[in-house]
Short mmCIF file of N, CA and C in Angstrom, two decimals:
data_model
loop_
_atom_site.label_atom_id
_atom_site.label_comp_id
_atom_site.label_asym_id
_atom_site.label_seq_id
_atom_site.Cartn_x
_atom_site.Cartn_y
_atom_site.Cartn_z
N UNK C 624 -28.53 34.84 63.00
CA UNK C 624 -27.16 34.39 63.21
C UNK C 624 -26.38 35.52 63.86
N UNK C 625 -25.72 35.08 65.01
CA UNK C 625 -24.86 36.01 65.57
C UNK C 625 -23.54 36.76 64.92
N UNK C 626 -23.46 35.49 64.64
CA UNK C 626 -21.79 35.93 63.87
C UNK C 626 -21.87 35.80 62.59
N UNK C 627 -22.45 36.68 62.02
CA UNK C 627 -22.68 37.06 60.53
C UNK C 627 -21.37 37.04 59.81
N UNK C 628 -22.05 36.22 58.65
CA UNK C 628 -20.33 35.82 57.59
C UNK C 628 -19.41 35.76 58.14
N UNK C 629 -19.13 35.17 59.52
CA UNK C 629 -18.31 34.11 60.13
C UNK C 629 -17.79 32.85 59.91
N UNK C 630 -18.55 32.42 59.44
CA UNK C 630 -18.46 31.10 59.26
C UNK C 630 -19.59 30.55 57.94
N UNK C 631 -19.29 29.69 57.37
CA UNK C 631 -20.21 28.73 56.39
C UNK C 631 -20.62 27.34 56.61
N UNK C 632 -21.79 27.15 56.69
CA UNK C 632 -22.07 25.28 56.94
C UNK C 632 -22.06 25.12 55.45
N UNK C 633 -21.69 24.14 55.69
CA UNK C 633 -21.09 23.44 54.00
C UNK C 633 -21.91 22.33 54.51
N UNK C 634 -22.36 21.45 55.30
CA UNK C 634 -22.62 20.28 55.40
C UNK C 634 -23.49 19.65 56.70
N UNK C 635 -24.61 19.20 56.96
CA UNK C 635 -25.41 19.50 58.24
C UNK C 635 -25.70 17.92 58.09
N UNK C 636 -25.29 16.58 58.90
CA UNK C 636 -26.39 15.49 58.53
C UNK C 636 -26.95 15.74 60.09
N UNK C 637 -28.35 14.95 60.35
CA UNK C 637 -28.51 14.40 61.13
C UNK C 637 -29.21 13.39 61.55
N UNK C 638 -29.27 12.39 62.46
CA UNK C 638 -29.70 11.30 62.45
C UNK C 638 -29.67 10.87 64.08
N UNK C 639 -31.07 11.03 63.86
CA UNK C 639 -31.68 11.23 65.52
C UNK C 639 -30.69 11.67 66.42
N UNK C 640 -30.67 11.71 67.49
CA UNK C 640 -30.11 12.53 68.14
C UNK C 640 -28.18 13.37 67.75
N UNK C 641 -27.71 12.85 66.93
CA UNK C 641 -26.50 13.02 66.16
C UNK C 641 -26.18 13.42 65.13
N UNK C 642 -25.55 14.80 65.36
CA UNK C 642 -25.38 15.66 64.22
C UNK C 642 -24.17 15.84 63.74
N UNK C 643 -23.69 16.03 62.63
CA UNK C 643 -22.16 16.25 62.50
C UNK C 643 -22.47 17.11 61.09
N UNK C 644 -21.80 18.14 61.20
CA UNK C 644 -21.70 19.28 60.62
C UNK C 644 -20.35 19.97 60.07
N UNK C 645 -20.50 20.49 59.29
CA UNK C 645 -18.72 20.92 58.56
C UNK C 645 -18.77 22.32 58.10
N UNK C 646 -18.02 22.97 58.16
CA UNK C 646 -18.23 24.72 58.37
C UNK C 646 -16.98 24.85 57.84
N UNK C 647 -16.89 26.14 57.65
CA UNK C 647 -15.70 26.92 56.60
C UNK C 647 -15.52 28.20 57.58
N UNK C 648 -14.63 28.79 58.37
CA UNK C 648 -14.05 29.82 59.16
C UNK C 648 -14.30 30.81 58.13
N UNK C 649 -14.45 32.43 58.19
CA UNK C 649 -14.11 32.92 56.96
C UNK C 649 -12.86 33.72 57.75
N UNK C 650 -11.90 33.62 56.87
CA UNK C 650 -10.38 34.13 57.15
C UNK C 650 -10.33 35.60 56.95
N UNK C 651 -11.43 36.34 56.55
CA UNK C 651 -11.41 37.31 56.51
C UNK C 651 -12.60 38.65 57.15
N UNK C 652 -13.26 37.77 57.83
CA UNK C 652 -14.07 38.25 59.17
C UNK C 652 -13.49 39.54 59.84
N UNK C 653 -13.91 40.58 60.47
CA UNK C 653 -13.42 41.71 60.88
C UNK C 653 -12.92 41.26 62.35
N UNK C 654 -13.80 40.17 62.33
CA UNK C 654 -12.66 39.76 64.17
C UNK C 654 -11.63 39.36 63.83
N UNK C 655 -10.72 38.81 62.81
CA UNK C 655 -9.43 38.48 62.46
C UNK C 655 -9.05 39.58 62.78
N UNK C 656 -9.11 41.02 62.46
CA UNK C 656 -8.47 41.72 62.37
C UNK C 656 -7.88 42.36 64.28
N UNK C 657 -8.07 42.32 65.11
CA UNK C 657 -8.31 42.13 65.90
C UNK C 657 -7.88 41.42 67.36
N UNK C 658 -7.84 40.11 66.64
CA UNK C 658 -7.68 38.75 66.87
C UNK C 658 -7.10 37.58 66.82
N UNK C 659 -5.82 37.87 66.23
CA UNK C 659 -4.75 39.16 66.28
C UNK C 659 -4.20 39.23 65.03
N UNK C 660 -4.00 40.27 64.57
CA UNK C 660 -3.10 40.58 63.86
C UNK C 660 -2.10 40.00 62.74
N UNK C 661 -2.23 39.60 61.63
CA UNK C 661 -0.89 38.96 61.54
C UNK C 661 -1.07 37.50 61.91
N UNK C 662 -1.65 37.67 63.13
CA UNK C 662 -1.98 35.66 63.20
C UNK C 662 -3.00 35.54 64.09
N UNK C 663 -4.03 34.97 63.01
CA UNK C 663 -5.71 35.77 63.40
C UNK C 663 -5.78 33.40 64.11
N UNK C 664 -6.58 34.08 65.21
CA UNK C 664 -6.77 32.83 66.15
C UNK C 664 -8.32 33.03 66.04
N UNK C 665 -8.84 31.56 66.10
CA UNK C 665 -10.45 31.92 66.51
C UNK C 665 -10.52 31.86 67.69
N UNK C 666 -11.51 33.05 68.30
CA UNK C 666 -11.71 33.54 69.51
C UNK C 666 -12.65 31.80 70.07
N UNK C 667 -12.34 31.12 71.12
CA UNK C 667 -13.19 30.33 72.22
C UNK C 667 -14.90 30.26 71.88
N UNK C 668 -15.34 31.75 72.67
CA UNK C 668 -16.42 31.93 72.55
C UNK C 668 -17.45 32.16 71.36
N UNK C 669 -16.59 32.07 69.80
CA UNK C 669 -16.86 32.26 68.50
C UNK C 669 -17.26 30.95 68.48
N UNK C 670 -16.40 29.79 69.31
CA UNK C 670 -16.47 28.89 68.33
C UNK C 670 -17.22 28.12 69.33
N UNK C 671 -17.90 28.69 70.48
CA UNK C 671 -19.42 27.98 71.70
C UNK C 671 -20.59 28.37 70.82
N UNK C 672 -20.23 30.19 70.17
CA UNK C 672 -21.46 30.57 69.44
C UNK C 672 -21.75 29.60 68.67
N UNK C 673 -20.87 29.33 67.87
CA UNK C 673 -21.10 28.32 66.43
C UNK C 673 -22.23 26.66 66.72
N UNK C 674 -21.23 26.44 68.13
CA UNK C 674 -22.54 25.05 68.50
C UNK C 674 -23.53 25.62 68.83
N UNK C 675 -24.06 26.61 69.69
CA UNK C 675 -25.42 26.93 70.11
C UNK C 675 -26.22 27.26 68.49
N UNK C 676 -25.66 28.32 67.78
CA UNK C 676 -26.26 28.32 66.51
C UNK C 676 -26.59 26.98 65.68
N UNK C 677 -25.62 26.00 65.65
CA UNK C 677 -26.30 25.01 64.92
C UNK C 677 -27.21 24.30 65.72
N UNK C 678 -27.11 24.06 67.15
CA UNK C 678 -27.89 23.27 67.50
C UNK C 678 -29.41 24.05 68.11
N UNK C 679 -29.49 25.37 67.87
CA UNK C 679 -30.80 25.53 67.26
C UNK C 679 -31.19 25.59 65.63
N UNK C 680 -30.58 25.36 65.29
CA UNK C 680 -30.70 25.04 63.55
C UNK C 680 -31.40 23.66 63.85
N UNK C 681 -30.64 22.75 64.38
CA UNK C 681 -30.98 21.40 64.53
C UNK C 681 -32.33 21.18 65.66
N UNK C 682 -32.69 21.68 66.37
CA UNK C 682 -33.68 21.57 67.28
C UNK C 682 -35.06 22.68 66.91
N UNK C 683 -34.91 23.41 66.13
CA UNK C 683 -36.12 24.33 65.54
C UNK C 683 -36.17 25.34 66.31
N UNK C 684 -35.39 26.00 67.40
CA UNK C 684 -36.01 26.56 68.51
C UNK C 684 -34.49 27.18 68.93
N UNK C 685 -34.80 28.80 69.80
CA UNK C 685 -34.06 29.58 70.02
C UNK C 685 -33.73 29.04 71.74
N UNK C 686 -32.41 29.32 72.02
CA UNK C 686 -31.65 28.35 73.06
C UNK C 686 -30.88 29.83 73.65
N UNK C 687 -30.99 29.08 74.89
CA UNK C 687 -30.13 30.26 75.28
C UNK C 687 -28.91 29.89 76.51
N UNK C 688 -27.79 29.36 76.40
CA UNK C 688 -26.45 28.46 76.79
C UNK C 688 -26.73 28.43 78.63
N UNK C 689 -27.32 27.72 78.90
CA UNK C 689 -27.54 28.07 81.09
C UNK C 689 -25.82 27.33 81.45
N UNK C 690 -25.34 26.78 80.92
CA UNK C 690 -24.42 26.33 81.75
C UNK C 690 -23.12 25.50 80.53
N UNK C 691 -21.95 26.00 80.72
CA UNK C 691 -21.07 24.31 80.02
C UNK C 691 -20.25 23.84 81.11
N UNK C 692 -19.69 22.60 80.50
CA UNK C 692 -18.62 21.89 81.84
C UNK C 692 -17.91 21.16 80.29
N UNK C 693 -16.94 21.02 81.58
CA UNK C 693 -15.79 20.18 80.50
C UNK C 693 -15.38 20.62 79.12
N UNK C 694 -15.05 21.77 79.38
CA UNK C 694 -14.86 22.64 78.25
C UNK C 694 -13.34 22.93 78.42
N UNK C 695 -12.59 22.41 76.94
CA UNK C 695 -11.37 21.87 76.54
C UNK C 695 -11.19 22.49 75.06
N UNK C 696 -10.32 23.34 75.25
CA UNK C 696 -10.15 24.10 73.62
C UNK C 696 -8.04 23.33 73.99
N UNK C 697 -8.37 22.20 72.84
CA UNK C 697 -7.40 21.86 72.63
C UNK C 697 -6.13 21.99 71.35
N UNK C 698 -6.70 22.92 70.86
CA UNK C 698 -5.28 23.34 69.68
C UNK C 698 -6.56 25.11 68.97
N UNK C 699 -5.34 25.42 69.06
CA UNK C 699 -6.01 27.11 68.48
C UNK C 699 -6.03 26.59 66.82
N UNK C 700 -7.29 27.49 66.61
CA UNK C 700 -8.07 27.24 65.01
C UNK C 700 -7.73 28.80 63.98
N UNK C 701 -6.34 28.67 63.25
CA UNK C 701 -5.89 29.83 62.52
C UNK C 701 -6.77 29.99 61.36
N UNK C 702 -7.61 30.39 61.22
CA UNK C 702 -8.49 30.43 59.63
C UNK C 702 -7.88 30.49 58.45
N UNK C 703 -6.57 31.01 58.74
CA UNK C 703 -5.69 30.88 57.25
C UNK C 703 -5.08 29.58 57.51
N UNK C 704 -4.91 28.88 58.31
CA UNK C 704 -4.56 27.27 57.82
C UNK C 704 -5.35 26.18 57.75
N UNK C 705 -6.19 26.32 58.54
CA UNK C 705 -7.22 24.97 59.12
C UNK C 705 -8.38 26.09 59.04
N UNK C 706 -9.56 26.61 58.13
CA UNK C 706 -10.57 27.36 57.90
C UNK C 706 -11.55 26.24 58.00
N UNK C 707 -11.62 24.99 57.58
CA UNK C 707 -12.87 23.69 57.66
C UNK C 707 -12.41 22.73 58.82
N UNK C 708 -13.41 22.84 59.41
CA UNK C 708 -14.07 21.95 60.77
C UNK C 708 -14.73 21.34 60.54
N UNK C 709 -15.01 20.04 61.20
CA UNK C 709 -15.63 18.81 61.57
C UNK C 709 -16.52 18.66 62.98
N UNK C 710 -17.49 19.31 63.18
CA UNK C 710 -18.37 19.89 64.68
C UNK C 710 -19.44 17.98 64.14
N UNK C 711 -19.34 17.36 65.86
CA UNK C 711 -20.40 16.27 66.35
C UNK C 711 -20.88 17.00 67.01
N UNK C 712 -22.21 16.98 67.61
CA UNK C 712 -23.05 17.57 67.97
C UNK C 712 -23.35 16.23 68.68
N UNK C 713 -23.48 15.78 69.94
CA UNK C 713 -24.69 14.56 70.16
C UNK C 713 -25.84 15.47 71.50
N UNK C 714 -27.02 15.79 70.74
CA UNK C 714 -27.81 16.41 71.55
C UNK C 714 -29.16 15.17 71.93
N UNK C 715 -29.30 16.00 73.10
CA UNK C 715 -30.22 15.07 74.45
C UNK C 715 -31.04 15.98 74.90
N UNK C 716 -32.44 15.79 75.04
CA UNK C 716 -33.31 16.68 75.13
C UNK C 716 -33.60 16.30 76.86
N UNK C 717 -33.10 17.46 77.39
CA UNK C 717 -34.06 17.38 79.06
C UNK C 717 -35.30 18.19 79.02
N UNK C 718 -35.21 18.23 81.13
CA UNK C 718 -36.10 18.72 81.30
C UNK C 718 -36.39 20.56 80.85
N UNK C 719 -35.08 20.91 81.05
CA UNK C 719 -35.58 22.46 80.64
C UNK C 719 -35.14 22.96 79.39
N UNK C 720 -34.82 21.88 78.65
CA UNK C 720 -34.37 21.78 76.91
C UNK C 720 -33.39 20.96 76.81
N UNK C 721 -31.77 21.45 76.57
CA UNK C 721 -31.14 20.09 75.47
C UNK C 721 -29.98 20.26 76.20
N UNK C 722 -29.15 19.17 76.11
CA UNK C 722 -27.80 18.83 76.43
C UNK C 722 -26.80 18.67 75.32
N UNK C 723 -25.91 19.29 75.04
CA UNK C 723 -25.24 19.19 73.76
C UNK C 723 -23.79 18.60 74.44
N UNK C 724 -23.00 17.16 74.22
CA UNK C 724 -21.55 17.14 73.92
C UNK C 724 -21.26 17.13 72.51
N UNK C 725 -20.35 18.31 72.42
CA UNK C 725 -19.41 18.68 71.02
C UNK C 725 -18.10 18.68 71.09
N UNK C 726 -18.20 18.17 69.97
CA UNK C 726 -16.50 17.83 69.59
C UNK C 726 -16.10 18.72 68.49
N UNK C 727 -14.90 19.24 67.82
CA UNK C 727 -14.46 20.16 66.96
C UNK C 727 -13.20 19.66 66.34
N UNK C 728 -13.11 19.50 65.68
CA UNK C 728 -11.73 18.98 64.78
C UNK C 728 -11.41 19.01 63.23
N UNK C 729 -10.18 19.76 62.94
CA UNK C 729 -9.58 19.85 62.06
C UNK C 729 -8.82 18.92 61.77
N UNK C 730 -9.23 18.46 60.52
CA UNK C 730 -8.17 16.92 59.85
C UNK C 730 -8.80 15.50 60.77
N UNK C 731 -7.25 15.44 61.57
CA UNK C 731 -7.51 14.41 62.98
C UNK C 731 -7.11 15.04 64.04
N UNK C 732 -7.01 16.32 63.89
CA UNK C 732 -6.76 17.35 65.50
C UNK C 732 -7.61 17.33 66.14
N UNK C 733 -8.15 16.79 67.42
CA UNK C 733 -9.27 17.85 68.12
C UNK C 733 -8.78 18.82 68.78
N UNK C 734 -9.50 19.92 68.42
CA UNK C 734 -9.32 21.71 68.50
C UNK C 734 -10.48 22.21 69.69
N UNK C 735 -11.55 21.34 70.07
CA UNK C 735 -12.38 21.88 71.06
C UNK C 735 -13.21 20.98 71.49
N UNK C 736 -13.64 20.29 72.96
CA UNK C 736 -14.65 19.65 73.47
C UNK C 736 -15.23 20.23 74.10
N UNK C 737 -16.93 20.30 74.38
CA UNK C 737 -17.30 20.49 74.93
C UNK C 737 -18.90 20.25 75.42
N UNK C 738 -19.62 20.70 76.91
CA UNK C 738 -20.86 19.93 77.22
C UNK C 738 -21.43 21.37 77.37
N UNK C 739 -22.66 21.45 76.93
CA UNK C 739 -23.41 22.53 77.05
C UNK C 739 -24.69 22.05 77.17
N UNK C 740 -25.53 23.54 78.25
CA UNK C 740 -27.08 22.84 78.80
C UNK C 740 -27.64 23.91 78.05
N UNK C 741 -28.52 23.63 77.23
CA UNK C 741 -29.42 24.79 76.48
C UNK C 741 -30.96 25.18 77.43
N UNK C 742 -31.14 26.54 77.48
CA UNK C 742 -32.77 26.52 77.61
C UNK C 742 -33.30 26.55 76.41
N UNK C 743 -34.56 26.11 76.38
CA UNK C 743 -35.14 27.01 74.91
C UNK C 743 -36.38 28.36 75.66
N UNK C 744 -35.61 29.22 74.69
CA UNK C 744 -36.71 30.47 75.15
C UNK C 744 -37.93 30.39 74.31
#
């Protein structure tokens, strides 16, 4: 895991190609500090790590991100207010590994969409 005691999966289903997963921010991560200050935001790319990590959790196999599109971070994720997320996962296996669209949402906010092309190494 990249981002060690970052984050917690509390909750993983999946059912064939569709995953939906629920995670806990930890509000007290050393990138808060950082990130900023006083009013700690989750960094974008924390929260691309987080899908590539589960969705090699979910696929057995180490991935390595070749490309995203349509990538939409629609409301910033404060760990001291909104710390539990709601991550869909719908992964599609190609030719040079997997296609992930993810969705991210707190409550009924969505906080992040996005399409990612995995290799597997």
């Amino acid at each position: 895991m990249q981002l060690k005691d970052f984050y917690k999966v509390n909750e993983l289903n999946v059912e064939e190609n569709l995953a939906k997963a629920n995670i806990t921010i930890n509000k007290d991560h050393r990138i808060f500090k950082g990130h900023f200050p006083g009013n700690p935001v989750t960094p974008g790319v924390c929260m691309m790590q987080i899908v590539k990590e589960l969705t090699e959790e979910i696929v057995g196999s180490k991935l390595f991100m070749q490309s995203s599109s349509n990538v939409k971070f629609m409301a910033i994720i404060n760990p001291e207010k909104t710390p539990d997320l709601d991550l869909t996962l719908d992964i599609s296996k190609t030719e040079e590994g997997y296609k992930v669209k993810n969705t991210v949402v707190f409550g009924e906010t969505p906080a992040l969409k996005l399409t990612s092309n995995f290799r597997e190494l």
